[in-house]
Amino acid sequence: MGRAFGHRLGAAAIQLFFASLLVFALIRVLPGDLALSILADTPHTIETREALREELGLNDPQVVQYARWLWETLTGLRGVARSTGEPIRALVARQLGVTLLLALYAVTISLAFAIPLGIAAAHPKRRVLGAAVEGVTALGLAVPGFWVALLLILGLLRLFAWSPPIIYFGPLEFFSDHFALMIWPAILLAWQHAAHLLPVVRAETSRALANPFTVAARARGLSERRVLYRHAGRLALWPAISVSGVQFGGAIAGSLVLETIFGIPGIGRGLVNAALARDLPLVQTLVFVIVAIVLGVMLAADLLGLMLDPRTRYTT
Amino acid sequence: MFFGAEADDGSVRAPAYFARELGEALSVELLPFDRVRVTFAERNPHFLDILANPRFTISHPRHLMEERIRAGEVSLTPSDVGLVGLGPFALARYRRGSLIRLERNDEYWEREGRNRLPYLDRIDYVVMPDPFAMDAAFRSGRIDGGARGQAHYLSQERREIYEAELGASVRFLEMEGGNFRLAFNMLKDGPWQDLRVRRAIALWIDKRAAIPAALGGSGWTTPDLGPSNIPVPRFFVNWPRFDREPLTERRERALELMAEAGYADGFSMGHLVRGINTAPGEFLKDQLAGLNIDLYLQIVDEGEWNRARVSADYDSQQGRLTPSPIPEGTESVYGRYSSNPDAYAKHEDPQLDRLYDRLRLATSQDGRIQIWRELERYLFVEQTYIVPIAESINVVPYRSWVRGLAVPSEDAHTFNDHATVWLDRR
């Protein structure tokens, strides 16, 4: 267990390192001068631009720039966002909390529906349910989330003359407003998440049902329901958690557009705003933070899998 | 009050946008009793008019900001230090990315008759980046008024939906929205250096078609068609009463001019387009295809747009700012490039310097109008550095119970204080 844990932790660290290199390099290959992009809308002299380049460290070798940025990021997200003047640490803390809540709601909803539904749909006699699950899955994969979001808002407006709240409050401030705003993007993200999760749960349960141990369970007189949910379905849990880890990142990525549509001040909208304001150092840091979180969640899912399914401890 | 920037060498210069309006500032002195003396190099008989420009109203509290800026916080904004002012409302709450709440300033000085202003106790400005979400919130009654901003202004289509669904409970504020134009880069080689080509393009474009196709359906091509509640300063609006012949006649002449210039088979020309608003560029591309001109659109994001529009890198563009309501103020967008980098057309024509100098020195209204007409004719017809196409109208929805709104006379940036607004919810 300890060795497997070490393997996964090491792999995550290497992935994070390469991700940081990639993020840094991608920002650098964008055309244009970063200092000029920042100053473009302000009357400035060449001296001012040079001073800013110096301040941003753009005159240093790329390796030095990379090392400094990584050090500042890893040692507490130091620095100030140029586009807003807000300390990056405070900005990330404020925005990330909102997005993580949204992603958490989405993943919780999708797990709560996808696991029992996927297990139930795996039973060979439940063809109608199976077809329904396939339909929901196909739509969730095919239909763009932002489009469904617009339809959803329009539908709420048409049917109930109601639209979601427009001011974001934390769950501890005004829970009812928080809930009424967050539930819709959470459901949409959960749907997309479940579209990936359902086929996995269903396939794993089907495979388990074909296993001899289920025949033995039936022979012992266990009910079909108990065989399905207690024995076969249990084997689908680990792949479901594993997929959820990956999809958690998808939920954060999916929030980019949904946060803008629903007016939620999360990191997705923050990233869009930073990109529009050409605050490339902030974009770089936010992307890295998102990558780190996704890797962290995937690692946590892996570790949970190690605990739930002993077989995986020997497959690394 | 200090509306300039102090350079490293101690000299003082006005921000670029106002540089030519104000002229060269020799010094700024702080006098006793909170007075300021600004000494300019040349006399400017319209200085008080220029000070009346609504864009001068933002004040930066120096006593709160200077020290921090000197300490290196060059991006500091007034909202970072707390807004200082004597307006009808005070900032009460700010949730980044979500809400700006203003509450009544009980010490506000202004009165309406015997009533103290403002009437409203509170205004919530909600940050809603998506215009569709704003529409939904408005239609469901969560907000009383729409936002002012490029994507949030109502197109004709959205306005019709509002009218159909909300009927008499919605009304629309119509404001001057700036003009849509095509401006040539005269500092770059290309067929557009030939006046006949520029004239041909000006004659060819169907300006009326631009209103639905490029401006969302709200706009006009002559002042006569403008909505009655936009008090455009008509003394100075001559445009676009040039080229008023029927479109078929104009187009015949345009084809002749292209042939005379040796470009009957057309040519290729780049056009800078702002990524957040591509419709005007697409309209121009479609129009100029009729002259066999391949207008290739160079669509850029906001960062590149801010850089590119003040550069001479592009063949043509539309420009950004609406001219100041004061004629002298238009030099920043019509003047020569070396002193006005934000000019729509990039040129170094000294004749425009002379015309603006005459305008500045004219002291009678008749004289000023005459010079302005000369200037317009020179710019739009005799040289055709710029092709004015149509004037847009910005439309903002308000619920019918919102009363006392002041319709901005210049553009949407002004008269935002809501001091006289009250709600009639009977």
XYZ file of C-alpha atoms in Angstrom:
742
model
C 0.000 0.000 0.000
C 2.772 2.400 0.966
C 4.725 1.640 -2.185
C 1.702 2.073 -4.424
C 0.953 5.346 -2.671
C 4.531 6.484 -3.265
C 4.332 5.540 -6.946
C 1.206 7.574 -7.488
C 2.485 10.556 -5.548
C 5.707 10.548 -7.559
C 3.812 10.299 -10.824
C 1.571 13.222 -9.826
C 4.627 15.356 -8.947
C 6.204 14.618 -12.333
C 2.951 15.422 -14.111
C 2.683 18.687 -12.211
C 6.235 19.612 -13.145
C 5.639 18.999 -16.853
C 2.313 20.802 -16.644
C 4.066 23.841 -15.166
C 6.618 23.777 -17.999
C 3.870 23.506 -20.577
C 1.792 26.324 -19.083
C 4.833 28.581 -18.873
C 5.918 27.775 -22.435
C 2.444 28.227 -23.909
C 2.112 31.703 -22.445
C 5.554 32.588 -23.821
C 4.784 31.482 -27.385
C 1.789 33.807 -27.606
C 2.632 36.633 -29.997
C 3.308 40.127 -28.698
C 5.182 41.828 -25.912
C 3.668 41.249 -22.498
C 4.672 44.699 -21.237
C 3.209 46.331 -24.327
C -0.006 44.354 -23.924
C -0.362 45.621 -20.374
C 0.456 49.231 -21.228
C -1.222 49.400 -24.621
C -4.237 51.385 -23.475
C -2.221 53.794 -21.342
C -0.121 56.692 -22.536
C 3.427 55.622 -21.777
C 7.012 56.227 -22.682
C 9.583 53.673 -23.814
C 11.254 54.119 -20.419
C 8.014 53.198 -18.643
C 7.677 50.106 -20.793
C 11.255 49.098 -20.074
C 10.695 49.678 -16.356
C 7.673 47.407 -16.488
C 9.616 44.759 -18.393
C 12.241 44.945 -15.684
C 9.599 44.761 -12.958
C 8.015 41.716 -14.583
C 11.435 40.157 -15.004
C 10.959 39.828 -18.748
C 14.579 40.767 -19.395
C 15.823 37.753 -17.403
C 16.626 34.429 -19.094
C 13.586 32.186 -19.554
C 14.927 29.621 -17.072
C 15.203 32.280 -14.384
C 11.711 33.540 -15.167
C 10.313 30.026 -14.954
C 12.064 29.210 -11.691
C 10.967 32.482 -10.104
C 7.353 32.043 -11.154
C 7.240 28.431 -9.979
C 8.835 29.347 -6.662
C 6.443 32.229 -6.076
C 3.486 30.048 -6.993
C 4.465 27.049 -4.922
C 5.381 29.152 -1.907
C 1.957 30.648 -1.486
C 0.795 32.215 -4.749
C 2.729 35.402 -4.149
C 2.349 38.450 -6.334
C -0.400 40.806 -7.405
C -2.781 40.467 -10.339
C -1.892 43.257 -12.736
C -5.398 43.565 -14.138
C -7.183 44.005 -10.800
C -4.509 44.966 -8.308
C -5.652 42.174 -6.018
C -3.111 39.841 -4.371
C -3.163 36.587 -6.340
C -3.494 34.511 -3.209
C -6.646 36.358 -2.143
C -8.009 36.243 -5.664
C -7.482 32.503 -6.013
C -8.877 31.833 -2.546
C -12.010 33.823 -3.326
C -12.625 32.415 -6.790
C -11.461 28.889 -6.220
C -13.760 28.394 -3.256
C -16.765 29.213 -5.413
C -15.704 26.926 -8.265
C -14.803 24.051 -5.987
C -18.221 24.304 -4.383
C -19.835 24.197 -7.804
C -17.721 21.235 -8.894
C -18.426 19.483 -5.601
C -22.176 19.926 -6.015
C -21.938 18.683 -9.590
C -19.916 15.597 -8.735
C -22.111 14.788 -5.733
C -25.290 15.040 -7.792
C -23.830 12.967 -10.604
C -22.580 10.251 -8.238
C -25.908 10.178 -6.422
C -27.768 9.549 -9.666
C -25.275 7.829 -11.940
C -24.188 5.009 -9.637
C -27.648 3.595 -8.732
C -28.943 4.311 -12.231
C -25.942 2.709 -13.936
C -26.151 -0.367 -11.730
C -29.897 -0.706 -12.279
C -29.552 -0.266 -16.050
C -26.956 -3.044 -16.169
C -29.547 -5.686 -15.439
C -30.307 -7.517 -18.695
C -34.063 -7.425 -18.122
C -34.252 -3.635 -17.731
C -34.077 -2.781 -21.388
C -36.230 0.362 -21.237
C -34.115 1.798 -18.441
C -30.996 0.821 -20.375
C -32.227 2.665 -23.458
C -33.117 5.707 -21.360
C -29.666 5.737 -19.809
C -28.089 5.523 -23.256
C -30.208 8.455 -24.400
C -29.273 10.593 -21.404
C -25.626 9.654 -21.867
C -25.581 10.451 -25.579
C -27.235 13.828 -25.037
C -24.919 14.681 -22.161
C -21.895 13.963 -24.312
C -23.160 15.598 -27.468
C -24.996 18.745 -26.399
C -22.840 21.767 -25.442
C -23.377 22.781 -21.836
C -23.618 26.506 -22.506
C -26.422 25.948 -25.013
C -28.416 23.847 -22.560
C -27.773 26.531 -19.939
C -29.327 29.170 -22.178
C -32.286 26.899 -22.915
C -32.681 26.198 -19.220
C -32.801 29.885 -18.320
C -35.249 30.518 -21.138
C -37.383 27.551 -20.035
C -37.511 28.749 -16.428
C -38.478 32.182 -17.656
C -41.190 30.936 -19.982
C -42.711 28.344 -17.669
C -42.431 30.038 -14.312
C -41.614 33.674 -15.139
C -38.603 33.117 -12.905
C -34.863 33.316 -13.369
C -32.024 32.300 -11.061
C -30.786 34.866 -8.519
C -28.273 37.315 -9.930
C -26.109 38.048 -6.903
C -23.803 35.359 -5.632
C -23.874 34.675 -1.894
C -21.881 32.054 -0.033
C -23.747 29.101 1.502
C -23.294 30.513 4.985
C -24.587 33.974 4.041
C -27.899 33.317 2.301
C -28.253 29.636 1.692
C -31.539 29.847 -0.188
C -30.133 32.330 -2.715
C -26.894 30.384 -2.923
C -28.794 27.184 -3.591
C -31.189 28.749 -6.101
C -28.250 30.111 -8.107
C -25.826 27.193 -7.901
C -28.226 24.314 -8.409
C -28.740 24.962 -12.139
C -25.142 24.996 -13.313
C -24.479 22.147 -10.873
C -27.211 20.059 -12.509
C -25.867 20.833 -15.977
C -22.325 19.923 -14.992
C -23.631 16.824 -13.211
C -25.404 15.757 -16.365
C -22.209 16.031 -18.405
C -20.310 14.289 -15.643
C -22.892 11.515 -15.416
C -22.714 11.018 -19.174
C -19.148 9.801 -18.675
C -19.880 7.967 -15.459
C -23.027 6.037 -16.409
C -21.529 3.868 -19.186
C -18.597 2.959 -16.920
C -20.826 1.931 -14.010
C -23.189 0.071 -16.297
C -20.405 -1.789 -18.138
C -18.577 -2.712 -14.941
C -21.771 -3.978 -13.317
C -22.671 -5.989 -16.431
C -19.232 -7.569 -16.385
C -19.622 -8.387 -12.709
C -23.039 -9.929 -13.328
C -21.425 -12.339 -15.784
C -19.004 -13.415 -13.080
C -19.390 -16.852 -11.421
C -19.688 -15.266 -7.972
C -23.064 -13.821 -8.866
C -24.273 -17.300 -9.842
C -23.062 -18.487 -6.471
C -24.863 -15.612 -4.768
C -28.096 -16.459 -6.514
C -27.600 -20.127 -5.633
C -27.365 -19.084 -2.004
C -30.837 -17.646 -2.390
C -29.984 -13.958 -2.394
C -32.533 -11.712 -4.044
C -31.804 -10.340 -7.502
C -31.773 -6.830 -6.048
C -29.197 -7.814 -3.441
C -27.015 -9.529 -6.045
C -27.181 -6.495 -8.273
C -26.598 -3.713 -5.775
C -24.656 -5.427 -3.025
C -22.342 -7.682 -4.982
C -22.116 -6.802 -8.679
C -22.590 -3.072 -8.287
C -19.924 -2.829 -5.653
C -17.286 -3.711 -8.222
C -18.334 -0.684 -10.250
C -17.550 1.697 -7.406
C -13.809 1.900 -7.917
C -13.962 2.691 -11.660
C -16.718 5.207 -10.875
C -14.522 6.996 -8.359
C -11.599 6.886 -10.740
C -13.682 8.430 -13.518
C -15.034 10.997 -11.062
C -11.512 12.124 -10.274
C -10.836 12.780 -13.932
C -14.231 14.321 -14.450
C -13.799 16.656 -11.513
C -11.304 18.473 -13.689
C -13.905 18.414 -16.440
C -16.373 20.032 -14.069
C -13.904 22.860 -13.375
C -13.262 23.287 -17.096
C -16.994 23.189 -17.798
C -17.556 25.905 -15.255
C -15.603 28.370 -17.441
C -18.634 29.142 -19.558
C -21.387 28.339 -17.082
C -19.968 30.734 -14.492
C -20.134 33.510 -17.047
C -23.707 32.696 -18.036
C -25.001 32.396 -14.468
C -22.885 35.251 -13.115
C -20.958 33.120 -10.621
C -17.653 34.740 -9.572
C -15.549 31.583 -9.717
C -12.125 30.801 -11.086
C -13.520 29.941 -14.514
C -14.906 33.419 -14.963
C -11.760 34.824 -13.371
C -9.689 33.033 -15.982
C -11.837 34.387 -18.808
C -11.584 37.913 -17.385
C -7.817 37.620 -16.941
C -7.441 36.412 -20.528
C -9.623 39.255 -21.845
C -7.586 41.749 -19.826
C -4.387 40.200 -21.210
C -3.196 39.572 -17.664
C -1.043 36.709 -18.890
C 0.926 36.169 -15.662
C -2.405 35.694 -13.872
C -3.691 33.388 -16.618
C -0.523 31.356 -16.249
C -0.949 31.031 -12.495
C -4.677 30.269 -12.634
C -4.197 27.566 -15.263
C -1.449 26.047 -13.143
C -3.668 26.124 -10.060
C -6.459 24.390 -11.972
C -4.044 21.752 -13.264
C -2.707 21.212 -9.741
C -6.214 20.773 -8.367
C -7.213 18.331 -11.075
C -4.058 16.314 -10.477
C -4.674 16.460 -6.752
C -8.215 15.196 -7.087
C -7.097 12.441 -9.448
C -4.467 11.452 -6.928
C -7.042 11.421 -4.145
C -9.330 9.274 -6.294
C -6.442 6.891 -6.940
C -5.698 6.631 -3.252
C -9.346 6.043 -2.448
C -9.334 3.336 -5.085
C -6.335 1.733 -3.421
C -8.292 1.530 -0.226
C -11.530 0.311 -1.809
C -10.054 -2.217 -4.232
C -7.007 -4.094 -2.942
C -6.308 -5.503 -6.432
C -5.167 -2.091 -7.658
C -2.340 -2.036 -5.121
C -0.512 -4.608 -7.221
C -1.104 -3.160 -10.663
C 1.199 -0.182 -10.542
C -7.792 68.152 -9.651
C -5.002 67.132 -11.962
C -5.789 65.841 -15.375
C -2.323 65.202 -16.576
C 0.560 62.837 -16.180
C 3.895 63.745 -14.757
C 6.731 62.284 -16.780
C 9.991 61.099 -15.290
C 11.797 64.244 -16.413
C 9.372 66.422 -14.484
C 7.484 67.683 -17.518
C 3.721 67.584 -17.491
C 1.585 66.222 -20.265
C -2.119 65.600 -20.564
C -3.324 62.060 -21.213
C -3.105 61.254 -24.914
C -6.834 61.399 -25.485
C -7.009 65.034 -24.398
C -3.533 66.151 -25.292
C -4.479 68.225 -28.304
C -7.658 69.580 -26.744
C -5.810 71.052 -23.815
C -2.645 71.998 -25.583
C 0.729 71.894 -23.915
C 0.602 72.334 -20.152
C 3.659 74.263 -18.977
C 3.033 73.824 -15.284
C 0.549 72.805 -12.632
C 0.766 74.584 -9.300
C -1.037 73.888 -6.080
C -2.210 77.173 -4.555
C -3.569 77.923 -1.082
C -7.215 77.145 -0.305
C -7.313 74.034 -2.506
C -6.851 75.934 -5.712
C -4.877 74.800 -8.706
C -3.219 76.875 -11.389
C -2.629 75.241 -14.762
C -0.524 77.228 -17.193
C -0.809 76.354 -20.858
C 1.587 77.331 -23.595
C -1.113 78.851 -25.776
C -4.407 80.546 -25.157
C -7.466 78.392 -25.613
C -10.739 80.317 -25.807
C -12.778 77.140 -25.334
C -11.015 75.911 -22.256
C -14.160 76.047 -20.141
C -16.076 74.065 -22.762
C -13.357 71.457 -22.689
C -13.548 71.234 -18.918
C -17.254 70.597 -19.346
C -16.491 67.426 -21.231
C -18.208 64.698 -19.224
C -15.217 62.435 -19.623
C -13.281 64.641 -17.216
C -15.492 63.729 -14.293
C -13.524 60.822 -12.843
C -11.351 62.062 -10.047
C -8.428 60.255 -8.534
C -7.910 60.988 -4.837
C -4.255 61.867 -4.912
C -3.811 61.856 -1.148
C -4.831 58.195 -1.067
C -3.218 57.024 -4.268
C 0.020 58.851 -4.818
C 2.013 57.168 -2.098
C 0.971 53.680 -3.187
C 1.650 54.396 -6.855
C 5.096 55.657 -5.970
C 5.607 52.468 -3.983
C 5.105 50.497 -7.170
C 1.377 49.777 -7.366
C 1.068 51.206 -10.861
C -2.274 49.532 -11.550
C -3.993 51.112 -8.567
C -7.517 52.350 -9.315
C -9.823 54.669 -7.356
C -11.971 51.703 -6.360
C -8.936 50.149 -4.654
C -8.614 53.061 -2.235
C -12.271 53.867 -1.807
C -14.047 56.297 -4.087
C -14.016 59.897 -2.985
C -16.669 62.262 -4.203
C -19.648 64.459 -3.545
C -22.116 62.480 -5.609
C -25.657 61.459 -4.700
C -24.652 57.936 -3.708
C -21.777 56.415 -1.791
C -20.220 53.029 -2.242
C -21.633 50.806 0.482
C -20.658 47.322 -0.518
C -18.456 45.738 -3.113
C -18.323 42.023 -3.813
C -15.762 41.444 -6.517
C -17.306 39.993 -9.625
C -20.802 40.094 -8.214
C -22.207 43.283 -6.747
C -21.577 47.000 -6.363
C -24.031 48.517 -3.884
C -24.501 52.262 -3.642
C -26.428 53.904 -0.840
C -27.899 57.354 -0.612
C -25.516 60.147 0.381
C -27.569 62.073 2.950
C -25.235 65.045 2.618
C -25.756 65.393 -1.130
C -25.974 69.050 -2.111
C -28.379 69.022 -5.042
C -32.123 69.682 -4.821
C -35.011 69.310 -7.230
C -37.422 72.080 -6.333
C -37.944 71.654 -2.608
C -36.925 68.005 -2.610
C -33.532 66.823 -1.583
C -31.840 64.468 -3.959
C -31.353 61.603 -4.485
C -34.725 59.897 -4.208
C -33.508 56.303 -4.191
C -32.147 54.807 -0.996
C -30.007 52.225 -2.714
C -28.838 51.041 -6.122
C -27.453 47.562 -6.699
C -25.249 47.233 -9.753
C -25.072 43.526 -10.425
C -22.174 42.150 -12.435
C -23.725 40.095 -15.226
C -21.224 39.363 -17.974
C -23.693 37.459 -20.114
C -26.302 39.619 -21.905
C -28.695 36.702 -22.205
C -28.676 36.299 -18.423
C -29.349 40.033 -18.140
C -32.339 39.681 -20.457
C -33.721 36.821 -18.366
C -33.183 38.701 -15.106
C -34.880 41.785 -16.520
C -37.831 39.876 -17.883
C -38.325 37.980 -14.631
C -38.272 41.231 -12.666
C -34.988 40.768 -10.844
C -33.541 44.002 -12.235
C -35.174 47.332 -13.058
C -32.747 48.461 -15.735
C -30.321 47.036 -18.242
C -26.588 47.512 -18.416
C -24.632 49.973 -20.503
C -22.037 48.119 -22.513
C -21.315 46.961 -26.018
C -22.788 43.470 -25.772
C -25.569 44.455 -23.382
C -27.172 47.205 -25.467
C -30.322 45.848 -27.080
C -30.336 44.863 -30.704
C -33.563 45.411 -32.614
C -34.360 41.711 -32.314
C -33.922 41.645 -28.545
C -35.870 44.876 -28.216
C -38.811 43.357 -30.089
C -38.828 40.378 -27.730
C -38.845 42.733 -24.751
C -41.756 44.649 -26.246
C -43.700 41.495 -27.084
C -43.273 39.983 -23.628
C -43.369 43.004 -21.359
C -45.560 45.399 -23.310
C -46.086 48.704 -21.565
C -44.045 47.698 -18.535
C -40.793 48.315 -20.381
C -39.395 51.434 -21.970
C -36.154 52.099 -23.719
C -33.471 54.662 -23.198
C -31.850 55.603 -26.490
C -28.416 57.131 -26.447
C -25.844 58.287 -28.920
C -23.682 55.277 -29.648
C -20.830 56.465 -31.816
C -20.362 56.190 -35.525
C -19.407 53.291 -37.705
C -16.699 54.201 -40.161
C -14.002 52.886 -42.393
C -10.645 54.598 -41.987
C -7.624 54.159 -44.221
C -4.024 53.917 -43.139
C -2.418 56.525 -45.356
C 0.994 55.723 -43.906
C 1.019 52.321 -45.536
C 1.400 51.612 -49.217
C -1.548 50.197 -51.090
C -4.197 51.018 -53.677
C -6.029 53.142 -51.098
C -3.301 55.775 -51.506
C -5.174 56.723 -54.673
C -7.928 59.205 -53.839
C -10.134 57.745 -56.594
C -10.084 54.374 -54.839
C -11.062 55.897 -51.508
C -13.818 57.903 -53.166
C -15.065 54.785 -54.965
C -15.300 52.917 -51.671
C -17.142 55.827 -50.038
C -19.629 55.963 -52.893
C -20.136 52.212 -53.091
C -21.110 51.394 -49.501
C -24.845 51.116 -48.886
C -24.962 53.062 -45.630
C -28.586 52.380 -44.884
C -27.956 48.620 -45.036
C -25.366 49.003 -42.292
C -27.980 49.738 -39.641
C -29.566 46.276 -39.505
C -26.457 44.411 -40.640
C -23.733 46.024 -38.566
C -25.387 48.058 -35.811
C -27.993 45.655 -34.494
C -30.858 47.564 -36.096
C -30.567 50.804 -34.126
C -28.978 53.747 -35.845
C -29.344 56.382 -38.502
C -27.546 57.655 -41.531
C -28.676 61.267 -41.467
C -29.404 63.382 -38.422
C -33.003 63.711 -39.571
C -33.723 60.084 -38.895
C -32.325 60.123 -35.397
C -34.630 59.461 -32.461
C -36.075 62.608 -30.988
C -34.641 62.076 -27.556
C -31.026 62.276 -28.659
C -30.048 65.945 -28.546
C -27.131 65.666 -30.943
C -25.311 68.995 -31.271
C -26.553 69.557 -34.813
C -24.645 72.755 -35.394
C -21.678 70.586 -36.022
C -23.277 67.574 -37.614
C -23.114 67.962 -41.332
C -22.219 64.387 -42.016
C -23.285 62.409 -43.859
C -24.971 64.814 -46.135
C -22.228 64.212 -48.617
C -22.742 61.647 -51.336
C -26.519 61.775 -51.140
C -27.217 60.692 -54.704
C -29.245 57.490 -55.211
C -27.226 54.368 -54.511
C -27.322 53.150 -58.119
C -25.839 56.426 -59.366
C -23.181 56.408 -56.698
C -22.239 52.861 -57.503
C -21.935 53.557 -61.206
C -19.578 56.397 -60.409
C -17.645 54.171 -57.999
C -17.044 51.586 -60.716
C -15.852 54.318 -63.069
C -13.421 55.622 -60.456
C -12.036 52.146 -59.803
C -11.500 51.658 -63.539
C -9.841 55.079 -63.857
C -7.501 54.212 -61.015
C -6.599 50.933 -62.721
C -8.293 48.730 -60.151
C -11.324 47.505 -62.106
C -10.377 43.955 -61.112
C -10.125 44.989 -57.485
C -7.395 44.389 -54.938
C -6.851 43.025 -51.489
C -6.915 45.139 -48.323
C -6.561 44.201 -44.663
C -9.034 45.395 -42.081
C -8.540 45.412 -38.316
C -11.588 43.995 -36.535
C -12.283 43.881 -32.818
C -13.056 40.305 -31.792
C -15.955 41.284 -29.532
C -17.779 42.986 -32.400
C -17.177 41.439 -35.802
C -20.473 42.384 -37.472
C -19.258 45.752 -38.860
C -16.204 44.081 -40.388
C -18.321 41.348 -41.952
C -20.661 43.989 -43.350
C -17.764 45.857 -44.959
C -16.309 42.677 -46.391
C -19.631 41.835 -47.983
C -20.110 45.364 -49.335
C -16.643 45.770 -50.817
C -16.819 42.405 -52.554
C -19.071 44.234 -55.022
C -16.104 46.420 -55.977
C -13.937 43.298 -56.322
C -12.101 44.349 -53.178
C -11.083 41.425 -51.040
C -11.270 42.856 -47.541
C -9.493 40.325 -45.379
C -10.566 40.660 -41.786
C -7.836 40.607 -39.165
C -9.861 39.750 -36.065
C -8.011 40.444 -32.826
C -8.639 40.213 -29.098
C -8.853 43.250 -26.825
C -5.154 43.269 -26.003
C -4.063 43.320 -29.620
C -6.881 45.742 -30.454
C -5.600 48.236 -27.905
C -2.140 47.985 -29.386
C -3.111 47.804 -33.033
C -5.549 50.684 -33.203
C -2.822 53.138 -32.209
C -0.302 51.528 -34.565
C 0.213 51.974 -38.277
C 0.388 48.224 -38.865
C -3.018 47.722 -40.479
C -4.357 48.776 -43.882
C -7.677 49.963 -42.541
C -9.717 49.961 -39.351
C -12.837 51.384 -37.752
C -11.331 53.248 -34.803
C -12.609 53.135 -31.294
C -13.684 56.273 -29.514
C -16.645 58.448 -30.272
C -15.407 61.988 -30.861
C -15.783 64.436 -28.043
C -18.962 66.489 -28.269
C -16.719 69.533 -28.530
C -15.452 69.955 -32.115
C -11.886 70.610 -31.023
C -11.960 67.277 -29.255
C -12.284 65.442 -32.528
C -8.691 66.205 -33.394
C -7.645 63.246 -31.292
C -9.362 60.979 -33.814
C -9.200 63.038 -37.025
C -5.817 64.725 -36.580
C -2.446 63.582 -37.782
C -1.000 60.329 -36.500
C 2.247 61.641 -35.026
C 0.391 63.744 -32.464
C -2.801 61.628 -32.259
C -1.910 57.941 -32.372
C -5.527 56.992 -31.700
C -6.623 58.728 -34.912
C -8.953 56.596 -37.000
C -7.167 57.259 -40.277
C -3.404 57.257 -39.994
C -2.185 60.277 -41.915
C 0.284 63.149 -41.598
C -1.696 65.789 -43.439
C -0.688 69.282 -42.189
C -3.835 70.770 -43.697
C -5.836 69.259 -40.827
C -3.521 70.963 -38.330
C -4.263 74.240 -40.021
C -8.014 73.641 -39.991
C -8.019 72.702 -36.306
C -5.854 75.714 -35.467
C -8.368 77.947 -37.221
C -11.204 76.237 -35.368
C -9.511 76.812 -32.025
C -8.951 80.468 -32.729
C -12.424 81.230 -34.095
C -14.467 83.014 -31.480
C -17.859 83.348 -33.152
C -20.332 80.523 -33.477
C -20.860 81.175 -37.202
C -17.137 81.144 -37.789
C -16.725 77.884 -35.941
C -19.531 76.209 -37.879
C -18.070 77.352 -41.195
C -14.622 75.987 -40.357
C -16.117 72.754 -39.119
C -17.973 72.293 -42.383
C -14.714 72.881 -44.284
C -12.969 70.376 -42.099
C -15.637 67.756 -42.635
C -15.639 68.216 -46.393
C -11.869 67.980 -46.514
C -11.758 64.854 -44.369
C -14.714 62.921 -45.760
C -14.918 64.080 -49.390
C -11.902 65.945 -50.699
C -9.459 63.464 -49.168
C -11.808 60.709 -47.971
C -9.397 59.533 -45.314
C -12.473 58.284 -43.497
C -15.752 56.932 -44.819
C -18.526 57.665 -42.320
C -21.179 54.991 -42.672
C -23.836 55.198 -39.968
C -24.431 56.397 -36.439
C -25.420 53.806 -33.908
C -27.953 54.164 -31.119
C -27.400 52.412 -27.828
C -30.630 51.066 -26.390
C -30.993 50.255 -22.683
C -34.209 48.795 -21.258
C -35.823 50.116 -18.075
C -39.004 49.018 -16.367
C -41.770 51.553 -16.813
C -41.839 52.333 -13.101
C -38.323 53.742 -13.226
C -38.950 57.484 -13.514
C -36.796 60.558 -13.608
C -34.033 59.127 -15.753
C -31.823 61.653 -17.482
C -31.132 60.649 -21.058
C -27.437 61.204 -21.727
C -26.949 63.961 -24.261
C -23.467 62.989 -25.354
C -23.056 59.271 -24.967
C -23.694 56.425 -22.565
C -20.770 57.376 -20.347
C -22.545 60.397 -18.943
C -25.492 61.118 -16.642
C -25.155 57.896 -14.786
C -25.643 59.319 -11.326
C -29.389 58.482 -11.038
C -29.847 61.393 -8.634
C -33.300 62.248 -9.969
C -34.519 58.676 -10.432
C -37.496 57.442 -8.448
C -39.701 54.366 -8.622
C -43.411 54.651 -9.375
C -44.732 51.256 -8.356
C -48.409 52.085 -8.029
